[in-house]
XYZ file of C-alpha atoms in Angstrom:
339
model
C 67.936 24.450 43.706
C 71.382 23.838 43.993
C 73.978 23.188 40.769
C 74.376 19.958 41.720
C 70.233 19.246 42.213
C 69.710 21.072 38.800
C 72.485 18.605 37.396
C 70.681 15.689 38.669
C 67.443 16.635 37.939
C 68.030 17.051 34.202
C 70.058 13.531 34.269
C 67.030 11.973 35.711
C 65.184 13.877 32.422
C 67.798 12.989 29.405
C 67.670 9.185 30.306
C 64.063 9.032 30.726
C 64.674 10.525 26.912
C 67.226 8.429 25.774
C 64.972 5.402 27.186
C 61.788 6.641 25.231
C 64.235 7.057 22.132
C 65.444 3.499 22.552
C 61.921 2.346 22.586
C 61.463 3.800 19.132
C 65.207 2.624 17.843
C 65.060 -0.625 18.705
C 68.373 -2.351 18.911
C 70.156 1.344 18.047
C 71.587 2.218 21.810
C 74.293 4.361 20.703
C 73.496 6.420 18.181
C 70.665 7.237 20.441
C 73.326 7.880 23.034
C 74.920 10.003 20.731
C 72.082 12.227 19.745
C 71.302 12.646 22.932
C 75.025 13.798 24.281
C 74.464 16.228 21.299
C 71.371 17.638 22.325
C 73.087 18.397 25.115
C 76.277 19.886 24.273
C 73.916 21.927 21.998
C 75.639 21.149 19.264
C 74.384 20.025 15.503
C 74.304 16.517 13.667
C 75.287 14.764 10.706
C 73.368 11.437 10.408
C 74.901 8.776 8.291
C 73.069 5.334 7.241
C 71.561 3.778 4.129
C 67.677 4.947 3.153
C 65.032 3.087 5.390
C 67.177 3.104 9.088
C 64.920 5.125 10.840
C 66.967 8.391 10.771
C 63.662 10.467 10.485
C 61.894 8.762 12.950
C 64.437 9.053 15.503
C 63.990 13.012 14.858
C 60.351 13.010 15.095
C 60.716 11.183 18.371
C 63.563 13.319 19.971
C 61.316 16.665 18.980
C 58.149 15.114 20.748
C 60.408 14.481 23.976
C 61.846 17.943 23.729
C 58.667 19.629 23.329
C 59.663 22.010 20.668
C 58.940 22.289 16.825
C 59.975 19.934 14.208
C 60.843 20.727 10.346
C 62.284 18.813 8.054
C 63.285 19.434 4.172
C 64.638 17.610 1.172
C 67.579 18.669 -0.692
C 67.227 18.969 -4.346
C 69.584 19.851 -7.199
C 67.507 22.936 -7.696
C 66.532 24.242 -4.351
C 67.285 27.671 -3.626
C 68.458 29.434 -0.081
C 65.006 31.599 0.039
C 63.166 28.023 -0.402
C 64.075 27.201 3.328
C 62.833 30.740 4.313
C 59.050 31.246 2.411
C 57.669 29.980 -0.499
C 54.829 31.173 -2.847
C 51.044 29.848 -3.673
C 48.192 31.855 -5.335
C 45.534 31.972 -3.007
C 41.554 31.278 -3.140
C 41.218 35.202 -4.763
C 43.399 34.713 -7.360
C 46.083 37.018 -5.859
C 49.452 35.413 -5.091
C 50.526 34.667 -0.958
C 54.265 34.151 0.280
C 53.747 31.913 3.047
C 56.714 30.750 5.950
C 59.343 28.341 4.184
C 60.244 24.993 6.837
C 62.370 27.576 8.924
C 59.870 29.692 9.636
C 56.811 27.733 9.502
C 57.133 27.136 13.232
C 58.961 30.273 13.943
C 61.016 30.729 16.904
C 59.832 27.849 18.921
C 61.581 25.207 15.957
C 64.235 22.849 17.586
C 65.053 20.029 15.697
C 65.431 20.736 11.892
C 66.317 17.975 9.419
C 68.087 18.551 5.942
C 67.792 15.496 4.410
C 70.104 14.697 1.358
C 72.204 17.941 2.210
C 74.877 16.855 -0.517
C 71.468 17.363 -3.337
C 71.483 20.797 -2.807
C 73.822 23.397 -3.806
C 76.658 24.875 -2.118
C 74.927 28.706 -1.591
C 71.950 26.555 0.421
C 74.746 24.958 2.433
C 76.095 28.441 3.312
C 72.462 29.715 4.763
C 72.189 26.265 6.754
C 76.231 26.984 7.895
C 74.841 30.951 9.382
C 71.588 29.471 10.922
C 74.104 27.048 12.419
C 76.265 29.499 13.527
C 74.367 31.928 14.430
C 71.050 30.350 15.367
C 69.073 33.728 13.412
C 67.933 33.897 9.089
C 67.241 37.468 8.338
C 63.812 37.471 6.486
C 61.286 40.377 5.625
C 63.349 43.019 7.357
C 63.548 41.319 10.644
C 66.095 38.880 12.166
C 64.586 35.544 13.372
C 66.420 33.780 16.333
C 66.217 30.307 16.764
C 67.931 29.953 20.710
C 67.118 26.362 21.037
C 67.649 24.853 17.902
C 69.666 21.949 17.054
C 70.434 20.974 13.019
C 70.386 17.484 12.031
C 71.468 16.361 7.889
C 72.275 13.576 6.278
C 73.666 12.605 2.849
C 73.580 10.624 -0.175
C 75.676 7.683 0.080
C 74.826 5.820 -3.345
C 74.473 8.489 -6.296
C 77.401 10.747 -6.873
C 75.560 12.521 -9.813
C 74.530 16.080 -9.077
C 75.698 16.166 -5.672
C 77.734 18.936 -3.914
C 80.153 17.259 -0.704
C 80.620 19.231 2.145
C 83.636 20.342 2.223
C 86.146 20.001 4.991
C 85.789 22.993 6.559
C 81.449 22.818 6.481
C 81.924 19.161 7.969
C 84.086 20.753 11.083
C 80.893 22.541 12.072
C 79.228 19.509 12.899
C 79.309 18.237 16.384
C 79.258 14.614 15.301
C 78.445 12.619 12.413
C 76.688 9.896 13.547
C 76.061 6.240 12.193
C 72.807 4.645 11.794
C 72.694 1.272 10.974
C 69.871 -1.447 11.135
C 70.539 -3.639 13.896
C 72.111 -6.841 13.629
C 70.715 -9.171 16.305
C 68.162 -11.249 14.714
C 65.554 -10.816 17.230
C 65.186 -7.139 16.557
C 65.473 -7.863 12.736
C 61.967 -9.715 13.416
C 60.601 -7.346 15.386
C 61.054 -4.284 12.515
C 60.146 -6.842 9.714
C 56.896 -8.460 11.405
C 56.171 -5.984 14.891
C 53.062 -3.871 13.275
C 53.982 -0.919 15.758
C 57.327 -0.366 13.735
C 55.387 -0.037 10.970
C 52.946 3.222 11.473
C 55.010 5.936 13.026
C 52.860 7.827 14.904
C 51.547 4.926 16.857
C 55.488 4.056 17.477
C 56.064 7.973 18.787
C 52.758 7.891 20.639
C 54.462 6.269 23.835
C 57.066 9.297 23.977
C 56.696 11.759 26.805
C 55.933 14.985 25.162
C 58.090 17.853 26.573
C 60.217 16.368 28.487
C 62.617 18.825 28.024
C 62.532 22.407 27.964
C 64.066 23.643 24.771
C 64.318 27.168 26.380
C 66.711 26.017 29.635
C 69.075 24.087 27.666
C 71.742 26.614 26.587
C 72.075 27.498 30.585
C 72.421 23.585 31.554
C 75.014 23.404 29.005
C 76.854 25.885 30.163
C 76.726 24.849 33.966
C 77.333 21.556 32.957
C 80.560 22.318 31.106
C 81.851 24.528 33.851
C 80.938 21.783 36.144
C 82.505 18.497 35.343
C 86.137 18.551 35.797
C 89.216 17.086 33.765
C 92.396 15.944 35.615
C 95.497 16.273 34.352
C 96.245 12.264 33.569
C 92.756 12.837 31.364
C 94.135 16.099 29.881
C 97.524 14.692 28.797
C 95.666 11.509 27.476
C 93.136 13.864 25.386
C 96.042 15.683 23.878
C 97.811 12.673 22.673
C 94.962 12.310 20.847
C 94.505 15.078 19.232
C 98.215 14.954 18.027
C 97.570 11.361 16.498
C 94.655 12.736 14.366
C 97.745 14.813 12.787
C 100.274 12.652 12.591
C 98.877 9.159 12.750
C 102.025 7.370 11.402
C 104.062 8.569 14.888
C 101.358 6.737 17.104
C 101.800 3.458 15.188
C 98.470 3.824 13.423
C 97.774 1.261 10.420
C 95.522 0.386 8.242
C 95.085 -2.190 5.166
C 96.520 -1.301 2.083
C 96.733 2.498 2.852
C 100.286 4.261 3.370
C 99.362 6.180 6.288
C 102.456 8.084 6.176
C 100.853 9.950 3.254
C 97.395 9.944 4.209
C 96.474 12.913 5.843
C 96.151 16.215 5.381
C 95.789 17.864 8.310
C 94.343 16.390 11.384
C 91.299 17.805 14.018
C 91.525 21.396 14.386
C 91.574 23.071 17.645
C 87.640 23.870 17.322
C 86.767 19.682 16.962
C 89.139 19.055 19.601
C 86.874 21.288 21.941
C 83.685 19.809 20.382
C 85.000 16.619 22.302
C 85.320 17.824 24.917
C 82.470 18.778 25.157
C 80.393 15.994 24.155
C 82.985 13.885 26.423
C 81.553 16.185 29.534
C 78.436 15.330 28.805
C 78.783 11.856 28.345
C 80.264 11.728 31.858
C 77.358 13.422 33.185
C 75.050 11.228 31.887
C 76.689 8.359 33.502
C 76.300 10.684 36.646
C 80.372 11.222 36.723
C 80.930 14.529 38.266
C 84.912 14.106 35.929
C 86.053 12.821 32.425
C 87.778 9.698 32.842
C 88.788 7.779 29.700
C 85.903 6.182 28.115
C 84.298 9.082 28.389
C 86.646 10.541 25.586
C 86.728 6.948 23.838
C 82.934 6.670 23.786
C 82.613 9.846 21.728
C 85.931 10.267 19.717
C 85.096 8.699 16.333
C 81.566 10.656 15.931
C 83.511 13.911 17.342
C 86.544 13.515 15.160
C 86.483 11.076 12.069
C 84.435 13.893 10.033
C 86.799 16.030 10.624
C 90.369 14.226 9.528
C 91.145 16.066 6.062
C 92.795 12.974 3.914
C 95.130 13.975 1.195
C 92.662 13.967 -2.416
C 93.930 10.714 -3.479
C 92.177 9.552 -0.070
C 89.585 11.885 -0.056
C 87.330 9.632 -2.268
C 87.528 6.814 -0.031
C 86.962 8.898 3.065
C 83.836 6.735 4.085
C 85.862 3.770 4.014
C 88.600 5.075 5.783
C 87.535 8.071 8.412
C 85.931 6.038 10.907
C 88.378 2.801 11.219
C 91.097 5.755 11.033
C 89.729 7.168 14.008
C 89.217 3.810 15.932
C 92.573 2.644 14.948
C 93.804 6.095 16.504
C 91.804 5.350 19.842
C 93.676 1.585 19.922
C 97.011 2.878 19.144
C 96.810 5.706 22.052
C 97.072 4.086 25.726
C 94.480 5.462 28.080
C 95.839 6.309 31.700
């Protein structure tokens, strides 16, 4: 098969995923979009949205379509990093058992893995999550364990500050995206999740997905063909740079927001690794709308998941960030002309 037939082959296979996942998310097309440009960059998730959205199902459902293993774990104040790899029980003689933590549970074959309420748990758990990130391997009872197809998904607590511990800028930067999850707004859809008994037991809602879809263990290759394959001209480069230099120095571009001197707001824009994050992502957005080039929406569609996490605002800011990061980034994307 040639590059091209692979390409659209696996196009034909991510929408009829996105479409299953929109089946589940009703009313939610673009985050949907955007996990699913993720997947495919191979790149990991933060998920923001209130309690109740549907950020677990969503998971559930995109780990059915893949076809691979599913974890998920809750942060707590006083979780520990060996919790994620084994944990202890006494078993039926008497004699204590250490059994596979979440990570290992499934062993190499897990490829979605969901830390929800990362900001609960403490900053040396963040730094084992950061590695298996990184890395894709945990080194457990002597052995390394490589996890080649998995993709890390966590969200946070928005409402209580108390006994939290923020990612930092620098843990946020290894993110892909941080996408938003929000209950839909058209009332139609409202009726449907508040009276629709399917919505309401959630393996009879992830029943309908395909399961395996997608095979976990070919995506790192498709990735890379697909990033070597769909082109940039240089009207689209130019355009993405301009970009990038507004997340540094907003004030130049003309940026502005209410009651905010952005003159003094930021400290330090996207760093050349987020910048090629959207890229990426903006690659495979193109591809899904079976463009074998970038062109400008492309970029536009994905900029404020790709980048608002990552705009460091000066600490007076910082505490405001989720009232400021993503209309920052929008306000950038106005403020920029497109060629």
């Amino acid at each position: 098969m040639t590059s091209d037939n692979l390409l659209a082959d696996w196009r034909q296979r991510a929408l009829t995923l996105e479409n299953a996942l929109n089946t589940v998310m009703v009313g939610m097309p673009k985050p949907v979009r955007s996990v699913v440009v993720a997947l495919f960059a191979r790149g990991h998730v933060l998920l923001e949205g209130d309690v109740g959205v549907g950020k677990t199902t969503l998971l559930q459902a995109l780990a059915r379509g893949i076809g691979g293993g599913y974890q998920r774990i809750e942060g707590t104040i006083d979780l520990m990093p060996s919790d994620l790899i084994y944990y202890t029980q006494l078993g039926d003689d008497g004699r204590p058992r250490v059994l596979p933590g979440p990570l290992l549970a499934q062993g190499e074959k897990l490829s979605v893995f969901f830390f929800n309420e990362i900001n609960r748990a403490r900053p040396q758990v963040h730094a084992l999550l950061l590695r298996l990130m990184a890395e894709r391997t945990i080194a457990a009872f002597n052995r390394e364990f490589e996890f080649a197809h998995l993709t890390v998904f966590a969200d946070r607590n928005r409402v209580e500050r108390e006994e939290t511990f923020e990612l930092p800028a620098a843990s946020r930067d290894r993110f892909l995206m941080e996408i938003l999850i929000e209950a839909p707004t058209d009332r139609a859809h409202l009726e449907a999740l508040m009276f629709d008994a399917r919505f309401h037991d959630t393996q009879a809602l992830l029943s309908p997905v395909p399961e395996g879809l997608i095979d976990p263990a070919q995506l790192d290759g498709l990735a890379s063909t697909l990033q070597h394959t769909i082109s940039a001209s240089p009207a689209l480069r130019h355009y993405g740079t301009e970009l990038w230099l507004a997340t540094r120095e907003p004030a130049r571009y003309g940026v502005l927001l209410p009651e905010i001197e952005v003159e003094e707001l930021m400290a330090a824009g996207a760093g050349p690794r987020g910048v090629a994050m959207l890229v990426r992502a903006a690659r495979v957005h193109a591809w899904l709308e079976g463009r074998a080039a970038i062109v400008p929406e492309d970029l536009r569609t994905v900029f404020v998941d790709t980048i608002a996490h990552r705009l460091a605002l000066q600490p007076v800011y910082e505490a405001q960030r989720a009232e400021i990061a993503r209309p920052l980034a929008a306000e950038i994307l106005r403020r920029v002309a497109a060629p």
